[in-house]
Structure formats: C-alpha cells, structure tokens
Amino acid sequence: MIEIRDVSKEFTLHNQGSAVIPVMAGASLSVQPGECVGLVGSSGAGKSTLMRMIYGNYLAAGGEIRVGGVDVVSAEPREILALRRERLGYVSQFLRVVPRVATLDVVAEPLLALGVATAQAHGRAAELLAKLNIPERLWSLSPTTFSGGEQQRVNIARGFAHDYPALLLDEPTASLDAANRAVVLELIRAAKAHGAAIVGIFHDEAARDVVCDRVVDVAQFTPQAAA
Amino acid sequence: MTPLLQVKDVTKMYGQRIGCRGVGFDLYPGEVMGIVGESGSGKSTLLNCMAGHMAPDAGEVVFHTRDRGPVDTVTMSEPERRMLGRTDWAFVHQHARDGLRMSVSAGGNIGERLMAVGARHYGDIRTQAEDWLGRVEIDAARLDDRPTAFSGGMQQRLQIARNLVTGPRLVFMDEPTGGLDVSVQARLLDLLRGLVRDMGLSAIIVTHDLAVVRLLADRLMVMKDGHVVETGLTDQVLDDPQHGYTQLLVSSVLQV
Amino acid sequence: MSDYNFAYLDEQTKRMIRRAILKGLAIPGYQVPFASREMPMPYGWGTGGVQVSAAVLMPDDVFKVIDQGADDTTNAVSIRKFFERTAEVAVTEATTEATVIQTRHRIPETPLTEGQVLVYQVPIPEPLRFLEPRETETRKMHSLEEYGLMHVKLYEDIARHGQIATSYAYPVKVEGRYVMDPSPIPKFDNPKMEMAAIQLFGAGREQRIYALPPYTKVVSLDFEDYPFEASKPDKACDLCGAEHSYLDEVITDDQGGRMFVCSDTDYCASRRAAGHRGALAAEDAA
C-alpha cells in the first residue's frame, strides 16, 4: 500500500546564505495492508519529515513515494488532494481548524468531503466522540477553546472518521490518559483489521509494542556527513 | 477530467512596468486556488485579466463553457463574456460596496442576477432571495433592508449570496476577508468553505493573508514582481517553501 | 415675416436634428445623441421638445401644445406663442385638427391618426439611470440588451409598496429590443403608445432624441405575478362625466372639497360641447 524508494530530502535556506541542509537520503520502506510500521530514531532524525513527505506536505528532493499507486513526489496537487480525501489519512499532533466550527462538524468533515450524507457523517462523528470521551455538551462548540488533550482526541476522531486504506499517525497517544489511550489503541487495531497500512510515530514505547508489527529506525536514512 | 479553466501565458504590461508576465495554470472543477503575494506583486492584475475586467496583452484564459466546451474568454465576444459574468462566473470584491447596489434592498441585490437571466416571477425571485439570505446566515427579516443598514460582515455575506444565486461554477475572490474583524473573518471563511464544498465550486482567491489560503485553498500560487515564483499544494508551499521569496513570506508571518 | 429663420433654428441645425430623428425612427427606442442648442428658455421647460418641433414643423402645419394635458398653462402657451411668432404656423387646441402636437407628460385622450406627429418633452431619457448612474455602463447595457436591472427597480417597488408603485415614466420595451423611458407620462397612457401617429422624444439638457414609428410594439415591463395595469383614479370626470380618461384631482376649498376633472382639457371641453355632463357640472353651467 505504501512504497517508499530511495527518497531524499534537503532544505535550502535561501535567506540564510542559501545554506543547503541535507536531512535524508536513500530512505526506503514498504508497508503492506493491515501492517503497522513504527518509525523510531532520536529527535531530529527525520521521523516527522518522512511522515510529512508521505503525506505530500513536504516535497521530497528525489525518489518515489507510492501510496495506493499514486507517486506523491511527482503527483499534481489535485491527485494528492484526491488521495488524501479517499485513501490517505493523517493524524497530526496539532489540530488546525476554522475557528467557531462545531466539533461535530470538524470530525464529520472528511466524510462530508467524500459526499457522505450529513446525517450519516454526523452519526459516525458522534460515535467516535463518545468513544473518545468528549462530553456531548462540547460537541456543538468549537474545539479551539478545548484543552490540549481534548483537542488531541478531536483530532484523532477526525482522523479515524473515514476508513482510510493508508494512515499516518504522529504521536496519537501523546498527552492522553490511560483510558483514552486504550481507546486510541483499539481504533488503531480496528483500522489494521480493516486492512489499513499504517505508519506511526510513537514515543510511548508500550503503545508502540502493542500496535506495531515492526519498527524502522530512520537514523539509517540520515545522509552520511556530506563531507 | 478536463480543466474548468486553463490560463495560458497571460501577460499584462503597464507601459514599461510589468503587471503580470507569462502566468499559466489549469484549474479543475471543485478546486480552490489561492494566489498570494505582497501589494504590487501582480496578483490583482492577474485576477482582473482572468475575470475579464481587463484585457491581457497576451495569453489565453480558456473556460470550459456549458454549451460550447473550451472557449478563450479573452477573444470571445463581449456580450458572451458579460453573460458568463452573470451566470457561470462570480466575482466577490474586497469591498462589499463595489459588488453591491447600496440603494437596493438585500432581496433586490440577490434577485438581480436571477432577473438578468430572465426570471420574471416576483414571488419566486423573493423566495430564492430569502433562501439565500438564510444560507449566508442573515435573518430573513432583513430581506427588504438596504445593505447600508448592514454591518461589514453582513454586507460581505450578502455580496456572496448575490453572486452565488445563479449557481456559478467559478468564483473569483479579491481579498474576500480583507477589512473585516478577525472574528467576522472566521465566520466568513467557514461559510465559504461550506458553500464551496456543497456547490462543488471552483474558486480563485487573491489575498495576502496566508492564514486565509491555508484554510480555503487547495493549491497555492506565489507571485512576486508579476511572476509566479512557486506553485503547489497549499500546505506543502506553506510548510516546505522552496523559493527564497516564499520562505521569506512564510517566515514573516507573526505568530499568535 | 419675422426676423427669425423659419422655426427659430438655422437650417444646418434642423438638418442635424432631422438626421437624429430619422436614425431614431430607424432604431425604435434607441437614444440618438444630438448636439442640443441653446434655446431662449431654460432647460426643463421643454428645450428638447422645442428643438424637435422646430425641425419637423412645415409652414402649413397646425401646431398644438399641451402641458399635463392642458393647452392653457404657462409652459404650453409660451411654446405655442414661440412657434406662432418664429414659424408663423397655425395653432389649435383641438387634438383632431393638429398635425404636430408637442406634449409634456401626457398623451391626448382622442386617438391620434396617421399623419400626426406627437413630440414629447423628456427630462431624463435614460430609464436605467435610477440604478446605474454610469452612462458608459448604461449604454453598454442597452447595446448588449442587459435589462435585468430594470426589473430590479420594479422588484424594489413591490418589496417596498406591495405593488408596482411606479405610476409615471413607466419603462417599456420597444419592438422586443430597447427598453425606453416614455417620459413622465402616467402609466395610464402607456397602452396608447401603440398608435398610428409618429412619436418623437426630445431631451434637450441630456442631448438625446429617440422615436417610435407608427404602430410600433410597446410593452410595459412587469412580473408574471404582478402584471402591468394602466391605472387611474376610480372616478368619472366631474365636468364631462368621462369614465375612461385620465383625471386630475383639484382641491376646491379648504373644507376638504375636491373634484376630479379630465387632465386633457380639449377632450373634456369637446365632450361638454357634445352635451356630456359630470356630477358637478350643474354648478359649472349655473
């Protein structure tokens, strides 16, 4: 489902003397449907960078990233958008929404974008929010006013609203209490059972051990001192 | 899928000065494209050339019309272009008073495009106007009030209703949230997002506000001195800008 | 002979105006620009109508002037005298005898016939100006037949008054093409515009001439659910008893007394001469 071959990445800082910082080279990875791969490596090793490149958020300098047949590196924006809408989900660490939009609508939005009827989309959203212990009285409010943990759970609900065949998880269990953490792990297991190919970053080692079928150390993709 | 709009090599000069030069892109149905750049970057010139308010010196603006397929709107006859402007195209001005008739009631403002395409039943026109007031979250009781009695945010929403009532396929927006309070901006953005999604609209939004494009636009085009310096997926351009100017633009935004 | 050129204007000017008139007749309802001259009367007193009359009058024409239907107001009398003096044409108050009738804000009740010319004085020739003040834009709207705006005006009327409250200068569409301002005639007169006579419209201050050839189709704009109505006060003339003529309301005292009389003075007088009597006509006879 997710095929990464020989991907490299560098940042060119045009406004700081055009410094070129190579951050990744020769990254290759393959994730099968129903498989969950954990990315590990020290802070700054490039876990998030790789994840963002898979999502198309960062532009790879070279190589190939195929998700469900689409090469994210060379695809047109609209192809990536269609991919994100239908096949590739992403739970980031931060919730980014239009202020004042109700939580229920925020969670239902990925389904509405797919053309699911409003009632059905809201039903699914309500189910997830309830499962993640967001009190019903908050559903009509904008999540921008919520606490960090609540925002994170809204973000997770949104990310799991649609059954994506490929899913990227960036620290999904961070800042969650034990009960909610268990719910999230259960959601991940269910997604795997559905056949989703998952790439995740988990600092929470116990969680990683529970859901990941294997881990990949991104340190091996660090460019060797470009001397 | 065929593009709804194909812009090819559009150039507009003001004497020796470049308005915009060699701009080209394809816009597909349902896509929202943002054009950002600072004042004088040529983004408004480009918008006006595309929307037919200004004739480019060179280039084509090919629109996929309902009846004749792709037609270059730069060389099409003026009646045809103006007809497009009243039916399949919409233009949302930065200042609502440029896009509204201030001496005409809200209902008359919304009804004008309907009447322009031949609606002649007062009751039907009024019902549609009322429906659209509701969709842009204005109380139906304000139907007979003039926009002069509306707040800035309401005027902008009325302008949007007036533009969308004929079910256009392409909307041009020039700084649609400029000059509005931040709280009002958010509401307008949410409204626009919903309308774009529900109506399957394609839109081109010119703005200098990066937060607006992040929330509204699928794709982004960055302009500087009349040239396009970078294009791509909105979040990719904002989070991983490749061009020096874009990097400067992104890093210059004040964080809240 | 007076010291003036025939009908005051010099021959070159008359030719220029006649060309504008011919163009107007060729394109019914289209506003033809013309080089309006200074006339020995203020703008708003019918300088456009006077120039058109001057250009069409012939020595053996019979000239009639009405102002709001009346032959005897200051404006009507002075214009009639002006041409009596400068063109030495015969004048009349009888609609049927006149060959050229200059009018301000009315169409005579007696149907006009082929060979007659009706000259309107027009203050504002542009029907779209109410909503679109830019002349460049309104001209474009005419040329591209973009007339949605005209209905916006009628929409506003209904929204504000519950009905189309425009009661004079009611916009019409000519031969299915140009939207035209019929000058401030009451909308009661609109249906009469499909007539046998030639109708010429002159706007002096605005420098526009437009025209309707005989039997031109003239349709008053309206909505399907608010159809056009040629309304008038639901009364009969108190002098001649006419039930289907346009009436003026006249206040007769400070006790609330009032009467309705035909605005067309010639029509009313000829009816009375023929023996018709209205409700208050006894006093008149006494």
PDB file of N, CA and C in Angstrom, chain B residues 70-111:
ATOM      1  N   PRO B  70     -14.448  24.266 -24.375  1.00  0.00           N
ATOM      2  CA  PRO B  70     -13.413  25.256 -24.039  1.00  0.00           C
ATOM      3  C   PRO B  70     -13.424  26.449 -24.999  1.00  0.00           C
ATOM      4  N   VAL B  71     -13.513  27.653 -24.453  1.00  0.00           N
ATOM      5  CA  VAL B  71     -13.505  28.872 -25.265  1.00  0.00           C
ATOM      6  C   VAL B  71     -12.563  29.877 -24.613  1.00  0.00           C
ATOM      7  N   ASP B  72     -11.759  30.548 -25.439  1.00  0.00           N
ATOM      8  CA  ASP B  72     -10.879  31.592 -24.907  1.00  0.00           C
ATOM      9  C   ASP B  72     -11.717  32.828 -24.583  1.00  0.00           C
ATOM     10  N   THR B  73     -11.789  33.170 -23.309  1.00  0.00           N
ATOM     11  CA  THR B  73     -12.658  34.278 -22.903  1.00  0.00           C
ATOM     12  C   THR B  73     -12.052  35.633 -23.244  1.00  0.00           C
ATOM     13  N   VAL B  74     -10.753  35.655 -23.530  1.00  0.00           N
ATOM     14  CA  VAL B  74     -10.132  36.931 -23.887  1.00  0.00           C
ATOM     15  C   VAL B  74     -10.626  37.384 -25.262  1.00  0.00           C
ATOM     16  N   THR B  75     -10.798  36.421 -26.165  1.00  0.00           N
ATOM     17  CA  THR B  75     -11.187  36.788 -27.525  1.00  0.00           C
ATOM     18  C   THR B  75     -12.666  36.557 -27.800  1.00  0.00           C
ATOM     19  N   MET B  76     -13.407  36.022 -26.840  1.00  0.00           N
ATOM     20  CA  MET B  76     -14.838  35.822 -27.089  1.00  0.00           C
ATOM     21  C   MET B  76     -15.533  37.178 -27.134  1.00  0.00           C
ATOM     22  N   SER B  77     -16.746  37.216 -27.700  1.00  0.00           N
ATOM     23  CA  SER B  77     -17.427  38.499 -27.846  1.00  0.00           C
ATOM     24  C   SER B  77     -17.812  39.041 -26.468  1.00  0.00           C
ATOM     25  N   GLU B  78     -17.916  40.353 -26.391  1.00  0.00           N
ATOM     26  CA  GLU B  78     -18.199  40.971 -25.108  1.00  0.00           C
ATOM     27  C   GLU B  78     -19.543  40.534 -24.519  1.00  0.00           C
ATOM     28  N   PRO B  79     -20.607  40.469 -25.345  1.00  0.00           N
ATOM     29  CA  PRO B  79     -21.880  40.003 -24.769  1.00  0.00           C
ATOM     30  C   PRO B  79     -21.747  38.622 -24.136  1.00  0.00           C
ATOM     31  N   GLU B  80     -20.973  37.764 -24.806  1.00  0.00           N
ATOM     32  CA  GLU B  80     -20.814  36.410 -24.289  1.00  0.00           C
ATOM     33  C   GLU B  80     -20.052  36.423 -22.968  1.00  0.00           C
ATOM     34  N   ARG B  81     -19.022  37.269 -22.916  1.00  0.00           N
ATOM     35  CA  ARG B  81     -18.219  37.337 -21.707  1.00  0.00           C
ATOM     36  C   ARG B  81     -19.033  37.908 -20.552  1.00  0.00           C
ATOM     37  N   ARG B  82     -19.817  38.931 -20.859  1.00  0.00           N
ATOM     38  CA  ARG B  82     -20.641  39.510 -19.799  1.00  0.00           C
ATOM     39  C   ARG B  82     -21.720  38.534 -19.346  1.00  0.00           C
ATOM     40  N   MET B  83     -22.214  37.728 -20.277  1.00  0.00           N
ATOM     41  CA  MET B  83     -23.199  36.717 -19.906  1.00  0.00           C
ATOM     42  C   MET B  83     -22.572  35.707 -18.946  1.00  0.00           C
ATOM     43  N   LEU B  84     -21.316  35.316 -19.244  1.00  0.00           N
ATOM     44  CA  LEU B  84     -20.598  34.431 -18.329  1.00  0.00           C
ATOM     45  C   LEU B  84     -20.511  35.067 -16.952  1.00  0.00           C
ATOM     46  N   GLY B  85     -20.200  36.367 -16.950  1.00  0.00           N
ATOM     47  CA  GLY B  85     -20.051  37.094 -15.694  1.00  0.00           C
ATOM     48  C   GLY B  85     -21.315  37.112 -14.865  1.00  0.00           C
ATOM     49  N   ARG B  86     -22.449  36.913 -15.514  1.00  0.00           N
ATOM     50  CA  ARG B  86     -23.708  36.922 -14.763  1.00  0.00           C
ATOM     51  C   ARG B  86     -24.221  35.520 -14.458  1.00  0.00           C
ATOM     52  N   THR B  87     -23.614  34.517 -15.083  1.00  0.00           N
ATOM     53  CA  THR B  87     -24.158  33.170 -14.910  1.00  0.00           C
ATOM     54  C   THR B  87     -23.125  32.219 -14.304  1.00  0.00           C
ATOM     55  N   ASP B  88     -22.167  31.783 -15.092  1.00  0.00           N
ATOM     56  CA  ASP B  88     -21.229  30.774 -14.630  1.00  0.00           C
ATOM     57  C   ASP B  88     -20.066  31.326 -13.821  1.00  0.00           C
ATOM     58  N   TRP B  89     -19.869  32.620 -13.891  1.00  0.00           N
ATOM     59  CA  TRP B  89     -18.792  33.231 -13.123  1.00  0.00           C
ATOM     60  C   TRP B  89     -19.366  34.117 -12.027  1.00  0.00           C
ATOM     61  N   ALA B  90     -18.591  34.271 -10.996  1.00  0.00           N
ATOM     62  CA  ALA B  90     -18.968  35.211  -9.942  1.00  0.00           C
ATOM     63  C   ALA B  90     -17.707  35.937  -9.519  1.00  0.00           C
ATOM     64  N   PHE B  91     -17.884  37.165  -9.040  1.00  0.00           N
ATOM     65  CA  PHE B  91     -16.728  37.938  -8.589  1.00  0.00           C
ATOM     66  C   PHE B  91     -17.058  38.567  -7.240  1.00  0.00           C
ATOM     67  N   VAL B  92     -16.290  38.211  -6.238  1.00  0.00           N
ATOM     68  CA  VAL B  92     -16.504  38.769  -4.904  1.00  0.00           C
ATOM     69  C   VAL B  92     -15.432  39.826  -4.661  1.00  0.00           C
ATOM     70  N   HIS B  93     -15.872  41.068  -4.536  1.00  0.00           N
ATOM     71  CA  HIS B  93     -14.933  42.171  -4.342  1.00  0.00           C
ATOM     72  C   HIS B  93     -14.499  42.275  -2.879  1.00  0.00           C
ATOM     73  N   GLN B  94     -13.328  42.864  -2.697  1.00  0.00           N
ATOM     74  CA  GLN B  94     -12.860  43.075  -1.328  1.00  0.00           C
ATOM     75  C   GLN B  94     -13.822  43.974  -0.564  1.00  0.00           C
ATOM     76  N   HIS B  95     -14.223  45.069  -1.205  1.00  0.00           N
ATOM     77  CA  HIS B  95     -15.158  45.980  -0.553  1.00  0.00           C
ATOM     78  C   HIS B  95     -16.554  45.658  -1.042  1.00  0.00           C
ATOM     79  N   ALA B  96     -17.406  45.284  -0.104  1.00  0.00           N
ATOM     80  CA  ALA B  96     -18.749  44.846  -0.476  1.00  0.00           C
ATOM     81  C   ALA B  96     -19.466  45.916  -1.289  1.00  0.00           C
ATOM     82  N   ARG B  97     -19.178  47.197  -1.002  1.00  0.00           N
ATOM     83  CA  ARG B  97     -19.921  48.224  -1.731  1.00  0.00           C
ATOM     84  C   ARG B  97     -19.556  48.288  -3.219  1.00  0.00           C
ATOM     85  N   ASP B  98     -18.411  47.702  -3.586  1.00  0.00           N
ATOM     86  CA  ASP B  98     -18.084  47.613  -5.013  1.00  0.00           C
ATOM     87  C   ASP B  98     -18.887  46.514  -5.702  1.00  0.00           C
ATOM     88  N   GLY B  99     -19.388  45.594  -4.904  1.00  0.00           N
ATOM     89  CA  GLY B  99     -20.083  44.459  -5.504  1.00  0.00           C
ATOM     90  C   GLY B  99     -21.576  44.450  -5.236  1.00  0.00           C
ATOM     91  N   LEU B 100     -22.043  45.436  -4.474  1.00  0.00           N
ATOM     92  CA  LEU B 100     -23.473  45.508  -4.153  1.00  0.00           C
ATOM     93  C   LEU B 100     -24.066  46.783  -4.716  1.00  0.00           C
ATOM     94  N   ARG B 101     -25.391  46.790  -4.879  1.00  0.00           N
ATOM     95  CA  ARG B 101     -26.088  48.043  -5.157  1.00  0.00           C
ATOM     96  C   ARG B 101     -26.604  48.548  -3.818  1.00  0.00           C
ATOM     97  N   MET B 102     -25.961  49.609  -3.341  1.00  0.00           N
ATOM     98  CA  MET B 102     -26.237  50.047  -1.979  1.00  0.00           C
ATOM     99  C   MET B 102     -27.628  50.653  -1.822  1.00  0.00           C
ATOM    100  N   SER B 103     -28.238  51.098  -2.926  1.00  0.00           N
ATOM    101  CA  SER B 103     -29.548  51.735  -2.822  1.00  0.00           C
ATOM    102  C   SER B 103     -30.681  50.741  -3.059  1.00  0.00           C
ATOM    103  N   VAL B 104     -30.320  49.477  -3.204  1.00  0.00           N
ATOM    104  CA  VAL B 104     -31.326  48.450  -3.491  1.00  0.00           C
ATOM    105  C   VAL B 104     -31.381  47.482  -2.309  1.00  0.00           C
ATOM    106  N   SER B 105     -32.570  47.006  -1.982  1.00  0.00           N
ATOM    107  CA  SER B 105     -32.744  46.111  -0.841  1.00  0.00           C
ATOM    108  C   SER B 105     -31.919  44.830  -1.007  1.00  0.00           C
ATOM    109  N   ALA B 106     -31.735  44.129   0.115  1.00  0.00           N
ATOM    110  CA  ALA B 106     -30.985  42.873   0.070  1.00  0.00           C
ATOM    111  C   ALA B 106     -31.624  41.918  -0.932  1.00  0.00           C
ATOM    112  N   GLY B 107     -32.949  41.848  -0.905  1.00  0.00           N
ATOM    113  CA  GLY B 107     -33.662  40.956  -1.822  1.00  0.00           C
ATOM    114  C   GLY B 107     -33.412  41.330  -3.275  1.00  0.00           C
ATOM    115  N   GLY B 108     -33.442  42.639  -3.558  1.00  0.00           N
ATOM    116  CA  GLY B 108     -33.208  43.099  -4.924  1.00  0.00           C
ATOM    117  C   GLY B 108     -31.781  42.812  -5.366  1.00  0.00           C
ATOM    118  N   ASN B 109     -30.837  42.946  -4.430  1.00  0.00           N
ATOM    119  CA  ASN B 109     -29.445  42.641  -4.740  1.00  0.00           C
ATOM    120  C   ASN B 109     -29.267  41.181  -5.118  1.00  0.00           C
ATOM    121  N   ILE B 110     -29.907  40.317  -4.358  1.00  0.00           N
ATOM    122  CA  ILE B 110     -29.768  38.888  -4.660  1.00  0.00           C
ATOM    123  C   ILE B 110     -30.535  38.548  -5.936  1.00  0.00           C
ATOM    124  N   GLY B 111     -31.714  39.190  -6.090  1.00  0.00           N
ATOM    125  CA  GLY B 111     -32.570  38.862  -7.235  1.00  0.00           C
ATOM    126  C   GLY B 111     -32.038  39.358  -8.564  1.00  0.00           C
TER     127      GLY B 111
END
